[in-house]
Coordinates of C-alpha atoms in Angstrom, one line a residue:
M70 CA -13.3 -32.3 7.0
A71 CA -9.8 -34.0 7.3
P72 CA -7.0 -32.0 8.8
V73 CA -5.4 -29.5 6.4
K74 CA -2.0 -30.7 5.2
S75 CA -1.3 -28.5 2.2
V76 CA -2.0 -24.8 1.5
C77 CA -1.3 -22.9 -1.8
F78 CA -1.1 -19.2 -2.3
I79 CA -1.5 -18.1 -5.9
G80 CA 0.5 -14.9 -6.5
A81 CA 3.8 -14.1 -4.8
G82 CA 3.3 -10.4 -4.2
F83 CA 2.7 -8.1 -1.3
V84 CA -0.2 -10.3 0.0
G85 CA 0.6 -13.8 -1.1
G86 CA 4.3 -13.8 0.0
P87 CA 4.0 -12.3 3.5
S88 CA 0.6 -14.1 4.2
G89 CA 2.0 -17.4 3.2
A90 CA 5.2 -16.9 5.2
V91 CA 3.3 -16.0 8.5
L92 CA 0.8 -18.9 8.0
A93 CA 3.7 -21.3 7.5
L94 CA 5.5 -19.9 10.6
K95 CA 2.5 -20.4 12.8
N96 CA 1.4 -23.8 11.4
P97 CA 4.6 -25.9 11.2
D98 CA 2.7 -29.1 10.4
V99 CA 1.1 -27.6 7.3
E100 CA 2.9 -27.4 4.0
V101 CA 2.5 -23.9 2.6
S102 CA 3.5 -23.1 -1.0
V103 CA 3.5 -19.7 -2.7
V104 CA 3.3 -20.0 -6.4
D105 CA 3.8 -17.6 -9.3
L106 CA 4.6 -17.8 -13.0
S107 CA 7.4 -15.3 -12.7
E108 CA 10.7 -17.2 -12.3
T109 CA 12.5 -14.0 -11.3
R110 CA 10.1 -13.3 -8.5
I111 CA 10.2 -16.9 -7.2
A112 CA 14.0 -16.9 -7.3
A113 CA 14.0 -13.7 -5.2
W114 CA 11.7 -15.3 -2.6
N115 CA 14.1 -18.2 -2.4
S116 CA 17.0 -15.9 -1.7
D117 CA 17.9 -13.4 1.0
A118 CA 17.1 -10.5 -1.4
L119 CA 13.3 -10.7 -1.2
P120 CA 11.4 -9.0 -4.0
I121 CA 9.6 -6.6 -1.7
Y122 CA 10.9 -4.4 1.1
E123 CA 8.9 -5.1 4.3
P124 CA 10.5 -4.7 7.8
G125 CA 10.8 -7.9 9.7
L126 CA 9.8 -10.2 6.8
L127 CA 13.1 -11.8 6.0
P128 CA 13.5 -13.5 9.4
V129 CA 10.0 -14.9 9.1
V130 CA 10.6 -16.3 5.7
K131 CA 14.0 -17.8 6.6
E132 CA 12.7 -19.6 9.7
A133 CA 9.9 -21.4 7.8
R134 CA 11.8 -21.7 4.5
D135 CA 15.4 -22.7 5.3
A136 CA 15.0 -25.6 7.8
E137 CA 17.8 -24.2 10.0
V138 CA 15.7 -24.0 13.2
R139 CA 12.9 -26.5 12.3
P140 CA 11.7 -28.6 9.4
Q141 CA 10.9 -26.6 6.2
N142 CA 7.3 -26.0 5.5
L143 CA 7.4 -22.9 3.3
F144 CA 8.1 -23.3 -0.4
F145 CA 8.2 -20.8 -3.3
T146 CA 7.7 -22.4 -6.7
T147 CA 6.6 -21.8 -10.3
D148 CA 4.9 -25.3 -10.3
V149 CA 1.4 -23.8 -10.1
K150 CA -0.5 -26.8 -11.4
G151 CA 1.3 -29.4 -9.3
T152 CA 0.9 -27.4 -6.2
I153 CA -2.9 -26.9 -6.8
K154 CA -3.3 -30.7 -7.2
R155 CA -1.8 -31.3 -3.7
A156 CA -3.6 -28.4 -1.9
D157 CA -6.5 -28.7 0.5
I158 CA -6.9 -24.9 0.5
V159 CA -6.0 -22.4 -2.3
F160 CA -5.7 -18.7 -1.6
I161 CA -6.1 -16.5 -4.7
C162 CA -3.9 -13.4 -4.2
V163 CA -3.7 -12.1 -7.8
N164 CA -4.0 -8.6 -9.0
T165 CA -7.4 -7.0 -9.8
P166 CA -6.2 -3.7 -11.4
T167 CA -8.5 -1.0 -12.8
K168 CA -9.6 -1.6 -16.4
T169 CA -7.8 0.7 -18.9
A170 CA -10.2 0.1 -21.8
G171 CA -13.8 -1.0 -22.5
I172 CA -16.9 -0.6 -20.3
G173 CA -16.0 0.8 -16.9
A174 CA -12.5 1.9 -18.0
G175 CA -10.8 3.9 -15.2
K176 CA -13.1 2.5 -12.5
A177 CA -14.1 -1.1 -12.9
P178 CA -11.7 -3.9 -11.8
N179 CA -10.1 -6.0 -14.4
M180 CA -10.9 -9.6 -13.3
A181 CA -8.9 -11.4 -16.0
Y182 CA -6.1 -12.6 -13.7
F183 CA -8.6 -13.6 -11.0
E184 CA -10.7 -15.6 -13.5
S185 CA -7.6 -17.2 -14.9
A186 CA -6.6 -18.4 -11.5
T187 CA -10.1 -19.7 -10.8
R188 CA -10.1 -21.7 -14.1
M189 CA -6.7 -23.1 -13.3
I190 CA -7.9 -24.3 -9.9
A191 CA -11.0 -25.9 -11.4
A192 CA -8.9 -27.7 -14.1
E193 CA -6.2 -29.0 -11.8
A194 CA -7.8 -29.8 -8.5
E195 CA -8.2 -33.6 -8.0
S196 CA -10.0 -33.6 -4.6
D197 CA -12.4 -31.4 -2.7
T198 CA -10.8 -28.0 -2.3
I199 CA -11.5 -24.8 -0.3
I200 CA -10.9 -21.7 -2.5
V201 CA -10.2 -18.5 -0.6
E202 CA -10.6 -15.0 -2.1
K203 CA -7.7 -12.9 -0.9
S204 CA -7.8 -10.5 -3.8
T205 CA -10.1 -7.5 -3.5
V206 CA -13.0 -8.3 -5.7
P207 CA -16.5 -6.9 -6.4
C208 CA -19.4 -8.1 -4.3
R209 CA -20.9 -11.3 -5.6
T210 CA -17.7 -12.5 -7.3
A211 CA -18.2 -15.8 -5.6
A212 CA -21.3 -16.4 -7.6
N213 CA -19.3 -16.1 -10.8
M214 CA -16.7 -18.4 -9.5
R215 CA -19.2 -21.1 -8.7
E216 CA -20.4 -21.1 -12.3
I217 CA -16.8 -21.5 -13.6
L218 CA -15.9 -24.2 -11.1
K219 CA -19.1 -26.2 -11.9
A220 CA -18.4 -25.9 -15.7
V221 CA -14.7 -26.6 -15.6
G222 CA -14.1 -28.8 -12.5
K223 CA -13.5 -32.5 -12.6
P224 CA -16.5 -34.8 -11.9
G225 CA -16.8 -35.6 -8.2
V226 CA -14.6 -32.7 -7.1
N227 CA -16.4 -30.3 -4.8
F228 CA -15.4 -26.7 -4.1
E229 CA -16.2 -24.3 -1.3
I230 CA -15.6 -20.6 -1.7
L231 CA -14.6 -18.4 1.2
S232 CA -13.9 -14.7 1.3
N233 CA -11.0 -13.7 3.5
P234 CA -9.8 -10.2 2.6
E235 CA -6.5 -9.0 3.8
F236 CA -6.3 -5.8 5.9
L237 CA -2.5 -5.6 6.2
A238 CA -0.6 -2.4 5.4
E239 CA 2.6 -2.0 3.5
G240 CA 5.4 -1.1 5.8
T241 CA 3.8 -2.9 8.8
A242 CA 2.6 -6.1 7.0
V243 CA 4.4 -8.5 9.3
A244 CA 3.1 -6.8 12.5
D245 CA -0.4 -6.7 10.9
L246 CA -0.3 -10.4 10.1
M247 CA 1.2 -11.4 13.5
K248 CA -1.4 -9.3 15.5
P249 CA -4.3 -8.6 13.2
D250 CA -7.2 -6.4 14.3
R251 CA -9.5 -8.9 12.9
I252 CA -9.7 -11.9 10.6
L253 CA -12.8 -11.8 8.4
I254 CA -14.1 -15.0 6.9
G255 CA -17.1 -15.0 4.7
S256 CA -18.9 -18.1 3.6
M257 CA -22.1 -19.4 2.1
Q258 CA -24.5 -20.0 5.0
T259 CA -24.8 -23.7 4.2
P260 CA -23.5 -26.6 6.3
S261 CA -20.6 -27.2 3.9
G262 CA -19.9 -23.5 3.7
L263 CA -19.9 -23.0 7.5
E264 CA -17.7 -26.1 7.8
A265 CA -15.1 -24.7 5.4
A266 CA -15.1 -21.4 7.3
E267 CA -14.4 -23.3 10.5
V268 CA -11.4 -25.1 8.8
L269 CA -9.9 -21.8 7.8
A270 CA -10.6 -20.3 11.2
N271 CA -8.7 -23.2 12.8
L272 CA -5.6 -22.4 10.8
Y273 CA -5.7 -18.8 11.9
G274 CA -6.6 -19.9 15.4
S275 CA -3.0 -21.2 15.9
W276 CA -2.0 -17.6 16.7
V277 CA -5.1 -15.3 16.4
P278 CA -7.4 -15.1 19.4
K279 CA -10.8 -16.6 18.7
E280 CA -12.6 -13.3 19.5
N281 CA -10.7 -11.6 16.6
I282 CA -11.9 -14.1 14.0
L283 CA -15.2 -12.9 12.6
K284 CA -17.5 -15.0 10.4
T285 CA -20.0 -13.4 8.0
N286 CA -21.9 -14.3 4.9
I287 CA -19.7 -14.2 1.8
W288 CA -21.3 -11.1 0.3
S289 CA -20.7 -9.0 3.4
S290 CA -17.0 -10.1 3.5
E291 CA -16.4 -9.3 -0.2
L292 CA -17.9 -5.8 0.3
A293 CA -16.2 -5.2 3.6
K294 CA -12.8 -4.9 2.1
L295 CA -13.9 -2.2 -0.4
A296 CA -15.8 -0.4 2.3
A297 CA -12.8 -0.4 4.7
N298 CA -10.4 1.1 2.1
A299 CA -13.0 3.6 0.9
L300 CA -13.7 4.8 4.5
L301 CA -9.9 5.1 5.1
A302 CA -9.4 7.1 1.9
Q303 CA -12.5 9.2 2.8
R304 CA -10.9 10.1 6.1
I305 CA -7.7 11.2 4.5
S306 CA -9.5 13.3 1.9
S307 CA -11.6 14.9 4.7
I308 CA -8.6 16.0 6.7
N309 CA -6.9 17.2 3.5
A310 CA -9.9 19.3 2.6
L311 CA -9.7 20.8 6.1
S312 CA -6.0 21.5 5.6
A313 CA -6.8 23.8 2.7
I314 CA -9.2 25.8 5.0
C315 CA -6.5 25.9 7.7
E316 CA -3.9 27.4 5.3
A317 CA -6.4 30.0 4.2
T318 CA -7.4 31.0 7.7
G319 CA -4.2 30.6 9.8
A320 CA -5.4 27.6 11.7
D321 CA -3.2 24.5 12.1
V322 CA -4.7 21.2 10.8
G323 CA -2.6 19.3 13.3
E324 CA -4.3 21.1 16.2
I325 CA -7.6 20.6 14.5
A326 CA -7.0 16.8 14.1
Y327 CA -5.9 16.5 17.7
A328 CA -9.0 18.4 19.0
A329 CA -11.3 16.4 16.8
G330 CA -9.6 13.1 17.5
L331 CA -10.2 13.5 21.3
D332 CA -13.9 12.9 20.5
S333 CA -14.3 9.1 21.0
R334 CA -16.7 9.0 18.1
I335 CA -14.0 10.2 15.8
G336 CA -10.7 9.0 17.2
S337 CA -7.2 10.2 16.3
R338 CA -6.2 7.6 13.7
M339 CA -5.9 8.5 10.0
L340 CA -6.2 12.2 10.6
Q341 CA -2.7 13.0 9.2
A342 CA -3.0 15.7 6.5
S343 CA -0.6 15.2 3.6
V344 CA 0.1 15.9 0.0
G345 CA -2.3 13.1 -0.8
F346 CA -2.7 9.3 -0.4
G347 CA -1.1 6.8 -2.8
G348 CA -0.5 3.1 -3.1
S349 CA -2.1 0.4 -5.1
C350 CA -5.4 0.3 -3.3
F351 CA -7.2 3.4 -2.1
R352 CA -7.8 5.0 -5.5
K353 CA -8.5 1.7 -7.2
D354 CA -10.9 0.5 -4.5
V355 CA -12.8 3.8 -4.1
L356 CA -13.3 4.0 -7.9
N357 CA -14.4 0.4 -7.9
L358 CA -17.0 1.2 -5.2
S359 CA -18.1 4.2 -7.2
Y360 CA -18.5 2.1 -10.3
M361 CA -20.5 -0.5 -8.4
A362 CA -22.9 2.2 -7.3
E363 CA -23.3 3.3 -10.9
T364 CA -24.1 -0.2 -12.0
L365 CA -26.7 -0.4 -9.2
H366 CA -28.3 2.8 -10.4
L367 CA -27.2 4.8 -7.4
P368 CA -25.7 8.0 -9.0
E369 CA -25.6 10.1 -5.9
V370 CA -23.6 7.4 -4.1
A371 CA -21.3 7.0 -7.0
A372 CA -20.6 10.8 -7.1
Y373 CA -20.0 10.8 -3.3
W374 CA -17.2 8.2 -3.6
Q375 CA -15.8 9.8 -6.7
S376 CA -15.4 13.0 -4.8
V377 CA -13.0 11.3 -2.4
V378 CA -10.6 10.7 -5.3
A379 CA -11.2 14.1 -6.7
I380 CA -10.1 15.8 -3.5
N381 CA -7.0 13.7 -3.4
E382 CA -6.0 14.7 -6.9
W383 CA -6.8 18.4 -6.1
Q384 CA -4.6 18.2 -3.0
K385 CA -1.6 17.2 -5.0
S386 CA -2.1 19.9 -7.5
R387 CA -2.8 22.5 -4.8
F388 CA 0.5 21.6 -3.1
T389 CA 2.5 22.2 -6.3
K390 CA 0.8 25.5 -6.9
R391 CA 1.8 26.6 -3.4
V392 CA 5.4 25.7 -4.2
I393 CA 5.3 27.8 -7.4
S394 CA 3.6 30.8 -5.8
T395 CA 6.0 30.8 -2.9
L396 CA 9.0 30.7 -5.2
Y397 CA 8.0 34.0 -6.7
G398 CA 5.8 32.5 -9.5
T399 CA 8.4 30.7 -11.5
L400 CA 10.5 27.5 -11.2
T401 CA 12.3 27.7 -14.5
G402 CA 15.9 26.7 -14.1
K403 CA 15.6 26.4 -10.3
K404 CA 16.8 23.2 -8.6
I405 CA 14.2 21.6 -6.5
A406 CA 15.2 18.7 -4.1
V407 CA 12.5 16.1 -3.7
Y408 CA 12.8 14.0 -0.5
G409 CA 10.9 10.7 -0.9
F410 CA 9.4 9.0 -3.8
S411 CA 7.6 5.9 -2.3
Y412 CA 4.0 6.5 -1.5
K413 CA 4.8 6.2 2.3
K414 CA 7.7 5.2 4.5
N415 CA 8.9 1.7 5.1
T416 CA 8.1 0.5 1.6
A417 CA 9.7 0.8 -1.8
D418 CA 6.3 0.8 -3.4
T419 CA 5.7 3.8 -5.7
R420 CA 2.3 3.0 -7.2
E421 CA 0.1 6.0 -7.2
S422 CA 2.6 7.9 -5.1
A423 CA 1.9 11.6 -4.7
A424 CA 5.5 12.2 -5.7
I425 CA 4.8 11.2 -9.2
S426 CA 2.2 13.9 -9.8
V427 CA 4.3 16.5 -8.0
V428 CA 7.4 15.8 -10.0
K429 CA 5.5 15.8 -13.2
D430 CA 4.1 19.2 -12.3
L431 CA 7.6 20.5 -11.5
I432 CA 8.9 19.2 -14.8
A433 CA 6.1 21.1 -16.6
E434 CA 7.3 24.2 -14.9
Q435 CA 10.9 23.5 -16.2
A436 CA 12.4 23.1 -12.8
K437 CA 15.6 21.1 -12.3
V438 CA 14.3 18.3 -10.1
C439 CA 16.6 16.1 -8.0
I440 CA 15.1 13.1 -6.2
Y441 CA 16.3 11.1 -3.2
D442 CA 14.6 8.2 -1.6
P443 CA 16.3 5.7 0.8
Q444 CA 14.6 2.6 -0.6
V445 CA 13.4 3.3 -4.2
T446 CA 15.9 2.6 -6.9
K447 CA 16.8 4.7 -9.9
A448 CA 15.3 2.2 -12.3
Q449 CA 12.0 2.3 -10.5
I450 CA 11.8 6.1 -10.4
W451 CA 12.6 6.3 -14.2
E452 CA 10.0 3.7 -14.9
E453 CA 7.3 5.5 -12.9
L454 CA 8.0 8.8 -14.6
D455 CA 8.1 7.1 -18.0
I456 CA 4.7 5.4 -17.7
N457 CA 2.9 8.2 -16.1
G458 CA 2.4 10.6 -18.9
C459 CA 6.0 11.7 -19.4
H460 CA 8.4 10.7 -22.1
L461 CA 11.6 9.4 -20.5
A462 CA 13.8 11.4 -22.9
D463 CA 12.2 14.6 -21.8
V464 CA 12.2 13.6 -18.1
E465 CA 16.0 13.0 -18.2
K466 CA 16.5 16.7 -19.3
F467 CA 15.0 17.9 -16.0
V468 CA 15.4 15.1 -13.4
T469 CA 18.4 13.7 -11.6
I470 CA 18.5 11.1 -8.9
A471 CA 20.8 11.4 -5.9
Q472 CA 22.2 8.7 -3.6
N473 CA 22.0 10.9 -0.4
P474 CA 20.0 13.9 0.8
Y475 CA 23.0 16.2 0.7
D476 CA 23.8 15.8 -3.0
C477 CA 20.1 16.1 -3.6
A478 CA 19.8 19.5 -1.7
S479 CA 23.1 21.0 -2.9
E480 CA 22.5 24.4 -4.7
S481 CA 18.7 23.8 -4.5
H482 CA 16.2 26.6 -4.0
A483 CA 13.8 24.4 -2.1
V484 CA 13.5 21.0 -0.4
I485 CA 10.1 19.3 -0.8
V486 CA 9.3 16.4 1.6
L487 CA 6.9 14.0 0.0
T488 CA 7.5 10.8 2.0
E489 CA 7.6 10.6 5.8
W490 CA 10.8 8.6 6.1
D491 CA 12.1 9.0 9.6
E492 CA 15.4 10.3 8.5
F493 CA 13.8 13.5 7.1
S494 CA 12.0 14.4 10.4
N495 CA 13.6 16.8 12.8
K496 CA 10.9 16.4 15.5
D497 CA 11.9 15.3 19.0
V498 CA 11.0 11.7 19.7
V499 CA 8.6 11.6 22.7
P500 CA 8.6 8.3 24.6
A501 CA 5.2 6.7 24.5
K502 CA 3.2 6.6 27.7
K503 CA 0.6 4.1 28.9
N504 CA -1.9 6.9 29.1
A505 CA -1.8 8.8 25.8
G506 CA -3.8 11.5 27.4
E507 CA -0.8 12.5 29.5
N508 CA 1.0 13.5 26.3
P509 CA -1.0 15.3 23.7
Q510 CA 1.6 14.7 21.0
Q511 CA 1.0 10.9 21.4
L512 CA -2.6 11.4 20.3
L513 CA -1.6 13.1 17.1
P514 CA -1.9 10.7 14.1
S515 CA 1.4 9.3 13.1
P516 CA 2.6 9.5 9.5
V517 CA 2.7 5.7 9.4
A518 CA -1.1 5.6 10.0
S519 CA -1.8 8.1 7.3
E520 CA -2.2 5.5 4.6
H521 CA -3.2 2.1 5.8
N522 CA -3.1 0.6 2.4
S523 CA -4.0 -3.1 2.2
D524 CA -4.7 -5.5 -0.6
N525 CA -1.4 -5.0 -2.4
E526 CA -1.7 -8.2 -4.4
M527 CA 0.6 -8.9 -7.4
D528 CA -0.6 -10.8 -10.4
M529 CA 0.9 -14.1 -11.4
T530 CA 0.8 -13.4 -15.1
P531 CA 4.2 -13.2 -16.8
A532 CA 2.7 -11.0 -19.6
D533 CA 2.6 -8.1 -17.1
K534 CA 6.2 -7.0 -17.6
S535 CA 6.0 -3.7 -15.6
A536 CA 4.7 -5.4 -12.5
R537 CA 7.2 -8.2 -12.8
E538 CA 10.2 -6.0 -13.2
R539 CA 9.1 -3.4 -10.6
Y540 CA 9.2 -5.9 -7.7
N541 CA 12.2 -7.9 -8.5
P542 CA 15.2 -7.5 -6.2
K543 CA 17.3 -5.7 -8.8
T544 CA 14.8 -2.8 -9.1
A545 CA 12.9 -2.7 -5.9
V546 CA 14.9 -3.3 -2.7
K547 CA 17.7 -0.8 -2.2
H548 CA 18.7 -1.5 1.4
A549 CA 17.1 -4.5 3.0
E550 CA 16.7 -3.2 6.5
A551 CA 18.4 0.2 6.2
Q552 CA 18.2 2.6 9.1
N553 CA 19.7 5.8 7.7
A554 CA 21.0 8.6 9.9
K555 CA 18.8 11.7 10.4
V556 CA 19.3 14.5 7.9
D557 CA 21.5 17.3 9.3
W558 CA 19.3 20.2 8.4
E559 CA 21.9 22.7 9.4
Q560 CA 24.3 21.2 6.8
I561 CA 21.4 21.2 4.3
F562 CA 20.9 24.9 4.9
D563 CA 24.6 25.7 4.3
I564 CA 24.6 24.1 0.8
M565 CA 21.3 25.6 -0.5
E566 CA 20.6 28.8 -2.4
R567 CA 19.2 31.8 -0.6
P568 CA 16.5 32.1 0.5
A569 CA 16.3 28.4 1.4
F570 CA 12.7 27.0 1.4
V571 CA 11.4 23.7 2.8
F572 CA 7.9 22.5 1.8
D573 CA 6.7 19.8 4.2
G574 CA 4.1 17.7 2.4
R575 CA 4.0 15.1 5.3
R576 CA 4.1 17.2 8.4
V577 CA 7.3 15.6 9.7
I578 CA 9.2 18.9 10.1
D579 CA 9.4 21.0 13.3
A580 CA 9.1 24.3 11.5
G581 CA 10.3 26.4 14.4
K582 CA 13.7 24.5 14.5
L583 CA 14.2 25.0 10.8
Q584 CA 13.2 28.7 10.9
R585 CA 15.8 29.3 13.6
L586 CA 18.4 27.9 11.2
G587 CA 17.3 30.4 8.6
F588 CA 14.9 28.3 6.5
R589 CA 11.5 29.5 5.2
V590 CA 9.1 26.7 5.9
E591 CA 5.7 26.0 4.3
C592 CA 3.7 23.1 5.8
I593 CA 0.6 21.3 4.6
G594 CA -2.3 22.5 6.7
R595 CA -0.6 25.4 8.4
G596 CA -1.2 29.0 7.3
N597 CA 0.0 32.4 8.5
P598 CA -1.6 33.0 11.9
F599 CA -1.0 36.8 11.7

């Protein structure tokens, strides 16, 4: 094949935007265009107020986009059709949300956006084109794509389909893209399919070591993404299930995780107990896998994966019940400070955040809830509470949103930590050592690793108003690269009601330090040892 001159990413979301930016940065001779039908989103990508919060992303975008250091080769545009016509490779990075109606509702993926993108490529491509599945799709999606491309494509135009799932995580996306654990490329095992895979591998080869680029058949690659997210979610649900046993017996789930993680067959990653996983992927992909098992007449397998999600929902509910019981069985009229609303730190993404469920439960108990998050805006919090089973008019009676942790905690009966933002932690920072075995704390799973969510695509369909508004710069990014000061917990104690409670849903609190200040501390996975 001829050298690649032009690459197109369809969908300017969490996958398409950062992936396109890094590919452009590392391949200065290739024109990389990220396209989307949302004018608001594209305008944000062409500004310094990017539509998503991702540490380190802005410098990458500016270097490839602004032609200040080198010739420009990164473009953000709404000209979807024109860009497809020029492209040698087209990456599909659109959303595949869970169906809300019809057969498979609540489990099966809605492939409407993906099919729409496939049809547009087929209709607009004027020369042989490699199409790359970046979106998370069911196994054997490529077979459906081939039928559409054959029926809609122009005579004489040939297509090769590759699967290249993204394994980046929100909050560490740039680092994940710069130094990926692996690049997975699936293709048909035909001469033309293998050649297309080699073309894509060469693009990645400009910065990724050859041994980190894995080539498989296309069906394995499609399924590998679902499998990876399902296994990660399973691991979190497993440690969360153990956290309940620890609370009932006086054991400490952190010590359990450390001891188990020393076993080389298990490892220490992703063993951070919490109030529950969130984000756009884990729940969606596990349910997708469960539904796939159902359609393949594997009910036991379907039930197994369904249980991973069930444990996660139970963990959130269990945490709220612990808050209620500890606060003497009633929350009516009591102010509860909620620290954190994003599903994890270093992102403004609130999709499927555990905080949504917890806040809804607190509202149901008629608590006065005050929320503080260093990155999530008021508009986004109101939107999430409005679309997740609560009427906004009712929510506003019980919920306020603070601009700092002190206003949030003032006159509150309890502080609940639901996101592991660094500013909330009072733990001592231990310098990393080359040999982690010299420092047991270094082997404990970090909060960042607790939810390695990947595949956060955004759709390119303007009809999806909520998604479009949620990730524009006016509603999503609060402080571009904010590094807020640590919370002064002594000051927090002084302004709270007595007794002052802290409920640590992310295990970022040194309970002993707070107890010496006078707090009563309840932590996920830690019971009374006496």
